[in-house]
Coordinates of N, CA and C in Angstrom, one line a residue:
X8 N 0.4 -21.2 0.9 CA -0.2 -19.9 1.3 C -0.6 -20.0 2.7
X9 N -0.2 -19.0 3.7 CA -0.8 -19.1 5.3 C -1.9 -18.3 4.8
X10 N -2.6 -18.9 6.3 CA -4.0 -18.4 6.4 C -3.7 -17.0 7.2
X11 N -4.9 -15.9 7.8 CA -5.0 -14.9 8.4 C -4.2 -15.8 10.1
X12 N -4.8 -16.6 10.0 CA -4.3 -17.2 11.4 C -3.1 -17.6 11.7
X13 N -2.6 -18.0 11.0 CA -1.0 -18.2 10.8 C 0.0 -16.9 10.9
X14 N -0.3 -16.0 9.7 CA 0.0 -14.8 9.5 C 0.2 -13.8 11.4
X15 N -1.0 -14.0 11.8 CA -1.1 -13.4 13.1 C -0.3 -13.5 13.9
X16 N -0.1 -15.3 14.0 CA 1.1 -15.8 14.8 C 2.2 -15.2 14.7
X17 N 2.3 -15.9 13.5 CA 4.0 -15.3 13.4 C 4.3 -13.7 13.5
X18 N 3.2 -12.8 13.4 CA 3.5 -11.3 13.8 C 3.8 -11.2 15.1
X19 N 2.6 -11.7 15.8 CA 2.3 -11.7 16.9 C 4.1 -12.1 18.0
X20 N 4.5 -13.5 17.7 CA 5.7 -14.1 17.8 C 6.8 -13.5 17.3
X21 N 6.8 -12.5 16.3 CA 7.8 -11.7 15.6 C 8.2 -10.7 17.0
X22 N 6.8 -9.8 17.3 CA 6.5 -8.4 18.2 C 7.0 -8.8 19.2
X23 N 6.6 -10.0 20.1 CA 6.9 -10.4 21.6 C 8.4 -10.6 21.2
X24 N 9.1 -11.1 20.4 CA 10.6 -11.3 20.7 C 11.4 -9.9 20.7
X25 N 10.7 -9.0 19.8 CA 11.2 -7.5 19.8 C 10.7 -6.6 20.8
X26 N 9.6 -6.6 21.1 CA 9.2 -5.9 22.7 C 9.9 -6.2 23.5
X27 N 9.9 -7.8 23.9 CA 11.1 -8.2 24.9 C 12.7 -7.8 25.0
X28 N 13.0 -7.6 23.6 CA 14.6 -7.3 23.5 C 14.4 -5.5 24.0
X29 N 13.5 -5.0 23.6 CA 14.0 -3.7 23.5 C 13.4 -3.3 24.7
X30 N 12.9 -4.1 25.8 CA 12.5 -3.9 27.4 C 13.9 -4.3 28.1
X31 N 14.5 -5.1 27.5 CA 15.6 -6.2 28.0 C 16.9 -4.6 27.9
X32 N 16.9 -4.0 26.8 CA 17.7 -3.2 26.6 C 17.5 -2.0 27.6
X33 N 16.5 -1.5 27.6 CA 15.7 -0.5 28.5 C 16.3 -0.3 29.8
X34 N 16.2 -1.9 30.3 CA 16.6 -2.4 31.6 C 18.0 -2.6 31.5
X35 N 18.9 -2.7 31.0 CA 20.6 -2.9 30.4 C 20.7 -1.3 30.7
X36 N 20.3 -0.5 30.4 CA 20.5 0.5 30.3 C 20.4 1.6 31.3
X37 N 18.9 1.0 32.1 CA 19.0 1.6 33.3 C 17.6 2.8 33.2
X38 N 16.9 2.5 32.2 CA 16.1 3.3 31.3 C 15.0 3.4 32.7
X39 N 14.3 4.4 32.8 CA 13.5 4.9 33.4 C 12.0 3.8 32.7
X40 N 11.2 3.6 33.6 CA 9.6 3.4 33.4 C 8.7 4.0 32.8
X41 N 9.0 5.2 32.8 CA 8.3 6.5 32.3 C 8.4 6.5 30.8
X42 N 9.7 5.7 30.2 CA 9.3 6.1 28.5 C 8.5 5.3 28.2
X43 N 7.8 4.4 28.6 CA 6.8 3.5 28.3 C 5.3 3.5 28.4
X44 N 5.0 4.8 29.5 CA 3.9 5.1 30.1 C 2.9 5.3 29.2
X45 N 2.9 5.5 28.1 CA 1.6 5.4 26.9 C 1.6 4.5 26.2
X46 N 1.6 3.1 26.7 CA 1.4 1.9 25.8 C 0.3 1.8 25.0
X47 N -0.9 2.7 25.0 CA -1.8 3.0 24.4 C -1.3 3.0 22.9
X48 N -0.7 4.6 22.9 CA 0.1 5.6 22.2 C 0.9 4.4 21.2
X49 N 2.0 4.0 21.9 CA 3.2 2.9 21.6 C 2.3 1.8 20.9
X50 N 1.1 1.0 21.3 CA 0.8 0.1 20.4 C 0.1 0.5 18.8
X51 N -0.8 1.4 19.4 CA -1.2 2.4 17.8 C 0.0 2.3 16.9
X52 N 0.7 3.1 17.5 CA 1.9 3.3 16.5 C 2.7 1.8 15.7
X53 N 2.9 1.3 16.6 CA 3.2 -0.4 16.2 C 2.4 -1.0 14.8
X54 N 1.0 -0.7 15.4 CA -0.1 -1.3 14.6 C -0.5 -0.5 13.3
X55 N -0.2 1.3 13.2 CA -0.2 1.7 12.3 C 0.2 1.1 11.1
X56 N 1.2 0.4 10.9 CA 1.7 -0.2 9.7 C 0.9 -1.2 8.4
X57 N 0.0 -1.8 10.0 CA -0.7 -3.0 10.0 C -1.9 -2.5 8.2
X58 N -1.6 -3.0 7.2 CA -2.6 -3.0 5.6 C -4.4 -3.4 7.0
X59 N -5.2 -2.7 6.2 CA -6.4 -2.5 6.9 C -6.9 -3.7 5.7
X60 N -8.6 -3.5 6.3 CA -9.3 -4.6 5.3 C -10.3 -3.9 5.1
X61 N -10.9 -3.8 3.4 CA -12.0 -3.3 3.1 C -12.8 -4.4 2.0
X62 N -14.1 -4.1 1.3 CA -14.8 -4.9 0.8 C -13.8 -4.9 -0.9
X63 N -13.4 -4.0 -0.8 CA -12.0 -3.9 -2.2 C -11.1 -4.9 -2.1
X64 N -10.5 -5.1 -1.3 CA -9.4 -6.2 -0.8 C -9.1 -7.0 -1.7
X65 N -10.1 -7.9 -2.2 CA -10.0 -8.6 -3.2 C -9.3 -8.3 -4.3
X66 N -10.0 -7.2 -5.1 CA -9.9 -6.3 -6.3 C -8.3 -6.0 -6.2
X67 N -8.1 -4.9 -5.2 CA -7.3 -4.0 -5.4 C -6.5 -4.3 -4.2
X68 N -6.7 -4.6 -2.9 CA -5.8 -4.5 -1.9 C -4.9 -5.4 -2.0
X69 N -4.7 -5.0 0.0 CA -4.9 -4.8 0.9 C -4.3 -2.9 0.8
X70 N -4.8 -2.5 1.6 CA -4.8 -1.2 1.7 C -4.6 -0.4 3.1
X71 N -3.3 0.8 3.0 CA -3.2 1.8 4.3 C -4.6 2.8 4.0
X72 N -5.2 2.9 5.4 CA -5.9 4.5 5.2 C -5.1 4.9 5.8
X73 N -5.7 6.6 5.8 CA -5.2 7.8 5.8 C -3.4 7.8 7.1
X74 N -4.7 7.6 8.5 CA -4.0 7.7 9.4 C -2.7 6.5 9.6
X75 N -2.9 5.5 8.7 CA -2.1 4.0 8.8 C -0.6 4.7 8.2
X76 N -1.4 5.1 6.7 CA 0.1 5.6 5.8 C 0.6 6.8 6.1
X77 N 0.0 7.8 7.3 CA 0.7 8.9 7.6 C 2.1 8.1 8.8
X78 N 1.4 7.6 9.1 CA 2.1 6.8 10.7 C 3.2 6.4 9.5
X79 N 3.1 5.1 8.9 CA 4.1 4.2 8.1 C 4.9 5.0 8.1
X80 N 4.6 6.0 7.0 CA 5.7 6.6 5.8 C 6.0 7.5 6.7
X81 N 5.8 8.1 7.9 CA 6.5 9.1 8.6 C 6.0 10.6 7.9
X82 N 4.9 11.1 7.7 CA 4.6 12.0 7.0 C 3.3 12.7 7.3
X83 N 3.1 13.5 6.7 CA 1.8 14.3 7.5 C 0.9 14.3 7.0
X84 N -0.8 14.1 7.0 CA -1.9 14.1 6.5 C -2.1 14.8 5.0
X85 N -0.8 16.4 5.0 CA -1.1 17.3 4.0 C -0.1 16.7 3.1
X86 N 1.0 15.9 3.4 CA 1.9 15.7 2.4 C 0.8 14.3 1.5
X87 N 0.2 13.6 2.1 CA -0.5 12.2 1.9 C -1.6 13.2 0.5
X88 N -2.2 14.2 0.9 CA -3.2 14.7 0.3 C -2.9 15.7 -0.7
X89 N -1.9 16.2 -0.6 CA -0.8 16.8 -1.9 C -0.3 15.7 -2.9
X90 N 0.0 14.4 -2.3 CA 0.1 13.7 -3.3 C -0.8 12.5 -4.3
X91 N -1.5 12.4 -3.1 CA -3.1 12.6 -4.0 C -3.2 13.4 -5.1
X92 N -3.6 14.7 -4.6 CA -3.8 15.7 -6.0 C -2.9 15.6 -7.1
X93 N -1.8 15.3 -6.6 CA -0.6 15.2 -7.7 C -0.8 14.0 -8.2
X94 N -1.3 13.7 -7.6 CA -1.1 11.9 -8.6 C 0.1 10.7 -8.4
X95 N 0.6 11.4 -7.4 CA 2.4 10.5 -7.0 C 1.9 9.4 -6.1
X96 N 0.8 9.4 -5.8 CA 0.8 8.0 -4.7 C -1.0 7.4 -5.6
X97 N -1.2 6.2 -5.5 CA -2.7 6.1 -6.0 C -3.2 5.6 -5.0
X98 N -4.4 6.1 -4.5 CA -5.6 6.4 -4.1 C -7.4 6.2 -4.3
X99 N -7.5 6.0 -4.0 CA -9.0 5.2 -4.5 C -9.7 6.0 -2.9
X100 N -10.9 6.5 -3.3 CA -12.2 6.8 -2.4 C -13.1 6.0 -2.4
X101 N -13.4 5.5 -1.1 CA -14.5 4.7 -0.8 C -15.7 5.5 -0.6
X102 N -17.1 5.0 -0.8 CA -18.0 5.7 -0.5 C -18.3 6.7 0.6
X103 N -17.8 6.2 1.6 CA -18.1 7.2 2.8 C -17.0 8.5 2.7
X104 N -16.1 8.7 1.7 CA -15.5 9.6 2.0 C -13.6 9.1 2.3
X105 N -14.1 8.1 3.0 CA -12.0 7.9 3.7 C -11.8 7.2 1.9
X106 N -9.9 7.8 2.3 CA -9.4 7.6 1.2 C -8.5 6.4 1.7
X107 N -8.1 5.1 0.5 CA -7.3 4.3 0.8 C -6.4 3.6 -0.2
X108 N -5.5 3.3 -0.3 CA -4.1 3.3 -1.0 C -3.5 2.1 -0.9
X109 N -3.2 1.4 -2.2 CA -3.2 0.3 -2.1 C -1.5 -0.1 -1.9
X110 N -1.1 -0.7 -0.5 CA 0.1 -1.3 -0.5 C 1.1 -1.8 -1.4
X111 N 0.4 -2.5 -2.2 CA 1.4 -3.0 -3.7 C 2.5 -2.2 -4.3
X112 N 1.9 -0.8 -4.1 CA 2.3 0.4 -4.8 C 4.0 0.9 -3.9
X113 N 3.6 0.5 -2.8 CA 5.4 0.7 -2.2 C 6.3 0.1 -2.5
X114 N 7.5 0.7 -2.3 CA 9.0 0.3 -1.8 C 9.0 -0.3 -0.8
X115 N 9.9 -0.8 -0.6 CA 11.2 -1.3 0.6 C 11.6 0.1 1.3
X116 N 11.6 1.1 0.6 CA 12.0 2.3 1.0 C 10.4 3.3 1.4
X117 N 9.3 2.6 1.5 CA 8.3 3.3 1.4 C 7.9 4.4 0.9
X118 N 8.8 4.9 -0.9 CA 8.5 5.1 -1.3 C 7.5 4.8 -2.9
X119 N 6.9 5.4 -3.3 CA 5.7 4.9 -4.7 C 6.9 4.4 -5.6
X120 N 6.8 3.6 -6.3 CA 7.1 2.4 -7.3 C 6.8 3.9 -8.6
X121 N 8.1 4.3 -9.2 CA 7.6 5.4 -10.1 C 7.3 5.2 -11.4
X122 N 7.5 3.7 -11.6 CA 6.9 2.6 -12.8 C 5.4 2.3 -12.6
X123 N 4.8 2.7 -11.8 CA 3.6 2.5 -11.3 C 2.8 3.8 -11.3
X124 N 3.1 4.8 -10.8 CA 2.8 5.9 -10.8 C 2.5 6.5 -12.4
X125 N 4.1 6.3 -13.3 CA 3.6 6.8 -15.0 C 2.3 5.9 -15.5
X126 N 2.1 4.6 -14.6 CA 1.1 3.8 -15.6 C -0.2 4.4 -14.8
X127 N -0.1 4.8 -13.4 CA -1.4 5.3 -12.8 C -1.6 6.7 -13.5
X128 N -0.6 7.5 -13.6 CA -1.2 8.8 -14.4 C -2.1 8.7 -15.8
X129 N -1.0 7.7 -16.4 CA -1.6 7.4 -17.7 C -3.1 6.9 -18.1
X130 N -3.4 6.1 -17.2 CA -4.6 5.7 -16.9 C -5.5 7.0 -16.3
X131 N -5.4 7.3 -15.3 CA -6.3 8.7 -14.9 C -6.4 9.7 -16.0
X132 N -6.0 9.4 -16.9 CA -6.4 10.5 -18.0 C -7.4 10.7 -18.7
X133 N -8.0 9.1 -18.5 CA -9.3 8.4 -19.0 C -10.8 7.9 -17.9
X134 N -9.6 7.7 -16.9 CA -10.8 7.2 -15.8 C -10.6 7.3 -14.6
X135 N -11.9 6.7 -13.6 CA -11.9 7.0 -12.6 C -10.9 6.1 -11.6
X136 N -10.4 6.4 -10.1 CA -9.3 5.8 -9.8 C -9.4 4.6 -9.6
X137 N -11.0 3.6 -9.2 CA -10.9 2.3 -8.9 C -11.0 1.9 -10.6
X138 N -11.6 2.2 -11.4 CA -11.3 1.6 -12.7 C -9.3 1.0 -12.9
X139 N -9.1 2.8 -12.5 CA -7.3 2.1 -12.5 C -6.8 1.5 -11.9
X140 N -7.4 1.7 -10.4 CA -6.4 0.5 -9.6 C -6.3 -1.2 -9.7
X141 N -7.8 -1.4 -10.3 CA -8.6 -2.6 -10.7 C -7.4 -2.8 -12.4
X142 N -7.5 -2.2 -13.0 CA -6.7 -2.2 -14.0 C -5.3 -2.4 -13.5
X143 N -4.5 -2.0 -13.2 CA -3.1 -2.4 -12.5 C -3.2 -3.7 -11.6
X144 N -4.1 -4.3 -11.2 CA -4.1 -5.4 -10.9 C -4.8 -6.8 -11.1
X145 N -5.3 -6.5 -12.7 CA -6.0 -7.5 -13.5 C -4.7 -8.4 -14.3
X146 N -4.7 -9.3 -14.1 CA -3.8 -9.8 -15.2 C -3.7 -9.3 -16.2
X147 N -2.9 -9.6 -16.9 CA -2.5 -9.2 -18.2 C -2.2 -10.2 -19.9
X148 N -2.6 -10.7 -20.5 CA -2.1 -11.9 -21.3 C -1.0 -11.6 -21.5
X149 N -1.1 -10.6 -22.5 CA 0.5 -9.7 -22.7 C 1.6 -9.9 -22.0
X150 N 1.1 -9.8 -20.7 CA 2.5 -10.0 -19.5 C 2.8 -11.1 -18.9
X151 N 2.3 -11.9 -20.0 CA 2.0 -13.3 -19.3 C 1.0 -13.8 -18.3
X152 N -0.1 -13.0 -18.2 CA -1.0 -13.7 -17.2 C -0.7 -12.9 -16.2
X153 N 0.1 -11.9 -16.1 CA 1.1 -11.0 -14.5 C 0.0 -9.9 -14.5
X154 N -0.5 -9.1 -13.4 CA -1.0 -7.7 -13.8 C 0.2 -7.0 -14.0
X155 N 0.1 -5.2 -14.3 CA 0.9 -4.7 -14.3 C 1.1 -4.5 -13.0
X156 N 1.0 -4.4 -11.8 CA 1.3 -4.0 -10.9 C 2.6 -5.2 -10.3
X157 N 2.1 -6.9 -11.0 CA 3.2 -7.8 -10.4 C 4.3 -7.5 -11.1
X158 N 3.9 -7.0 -13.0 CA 5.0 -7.1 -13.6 C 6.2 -5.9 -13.1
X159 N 5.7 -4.7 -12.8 CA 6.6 -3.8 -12.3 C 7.2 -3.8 -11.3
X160 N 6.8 -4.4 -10.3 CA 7.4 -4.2 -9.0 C 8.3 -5.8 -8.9
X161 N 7.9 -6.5 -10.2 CA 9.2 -7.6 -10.1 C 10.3 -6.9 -11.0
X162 N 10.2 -6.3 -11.5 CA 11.4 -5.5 -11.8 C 11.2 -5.8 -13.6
X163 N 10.3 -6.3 -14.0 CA 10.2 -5.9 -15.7 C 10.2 -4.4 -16.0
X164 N 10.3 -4.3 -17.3 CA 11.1 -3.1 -17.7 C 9.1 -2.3 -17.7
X165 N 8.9 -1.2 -18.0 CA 7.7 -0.8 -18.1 C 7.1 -1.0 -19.7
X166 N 8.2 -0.8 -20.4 CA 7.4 -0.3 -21.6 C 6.1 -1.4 -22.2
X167 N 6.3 -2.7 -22.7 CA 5.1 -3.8 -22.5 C 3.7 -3.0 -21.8
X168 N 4.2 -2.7 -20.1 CA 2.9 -2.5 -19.6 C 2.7 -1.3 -20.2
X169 N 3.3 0.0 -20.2 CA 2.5 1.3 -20.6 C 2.0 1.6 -21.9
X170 N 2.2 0.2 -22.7 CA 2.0 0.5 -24.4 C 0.4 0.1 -23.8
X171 N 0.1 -1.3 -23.1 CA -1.2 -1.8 -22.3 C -1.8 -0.4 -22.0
X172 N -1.3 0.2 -21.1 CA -2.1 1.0 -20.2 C -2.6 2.5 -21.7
X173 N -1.5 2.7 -22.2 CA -1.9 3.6 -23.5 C -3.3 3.3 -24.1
X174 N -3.0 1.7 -24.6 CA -4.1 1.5 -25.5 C -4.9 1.3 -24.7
X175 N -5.4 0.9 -23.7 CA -7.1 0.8 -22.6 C -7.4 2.5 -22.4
X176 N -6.3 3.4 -22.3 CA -6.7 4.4 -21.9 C -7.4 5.4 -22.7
X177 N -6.7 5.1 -24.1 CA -7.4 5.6 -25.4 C -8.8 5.0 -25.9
X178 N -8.8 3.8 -25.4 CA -9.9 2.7 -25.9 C -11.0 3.8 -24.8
X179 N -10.9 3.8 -23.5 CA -11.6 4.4 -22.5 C -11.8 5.9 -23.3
X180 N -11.5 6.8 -23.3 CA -11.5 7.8 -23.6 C -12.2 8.3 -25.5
X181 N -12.3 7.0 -25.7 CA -12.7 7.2 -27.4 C -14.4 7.3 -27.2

């Protein structure tokens, strides 16, 4: 397992060989100075991707807020909050109000894992969202010791986990 410090490097080392190529290209090209002029702008965006850190992390993370997963997924604040309401992305509220969404839950394609989403609904029928998210990433005996969130997104079939998520949610709800 790398540490935070390791992890940094190699991003950090990843970024500088890609900045440099696509400066290198800029200059190949003949590219004006000017598309560069808000490196401000240009690094946010870079960094938007970057999973934030909260006191949950543990539990449930690592996690995008709002402005992180609008940037990622290319999408707009109202589409993020439409699917909230809908229930298609899961979402957890922190006390002060910002909403945050736990990474696990994506694709490769940045979109929601929809094996994840039936077991997040199924669950919200009974409780509140950190109950579920905490639940999707508790182990499981059943699943071998896996939560549901490892067993689904390694590509096990759902049913196992949603008979789980059925019976805790009726148990909650009785």
């Amino acid at each position: 397992m790398n540490t935070l410090a390791e992890q940094e490097r190699k991003l950090l080392d990843l970024l500088t060989i890609s900045v440099h190529r696509t400066f290198a290209d800029a200059r190949a090209a003949g590219a004006s100075a000017e598309i560069f002029d808000d490196v401000e702008s240009i690094a946010r965006s870079m960094t938007a991707a970057l999973p934030t850190t909260h006191v949950y992390d543990k539990l449930v993370g690592p996690f995008y807020d709002t402005p992180s997963l609008t940037q990622w997924r290319g999408v707009s604040r109202q589409a993020i909050n439409k699917a909230v309401s809908t229930g298609t992305v899961i979402a957890c509220q922190l006390e002060g109000g910002q909403w945050v969404y736990p990474t696990w839950q994506f694709t490769e394609s940045r979109t929601v894992h929809p094996h994840l989403i039936t077991l997040w609904q199924t669950l919200r029928e009974s409780a509140d969202p950190w109950t579920c998210a905490i639940w999707l990433r508790s182990p499981q005996e059943e699943l071998g010791d896996r939560s549901a969130a490892d067993w689904i997104t390694s590509g096990h079939p759902i049913d196992a986990a949603l008979e789980l998520a059925r019976a805790d949610a009726q148990r909650w709800a009785a």
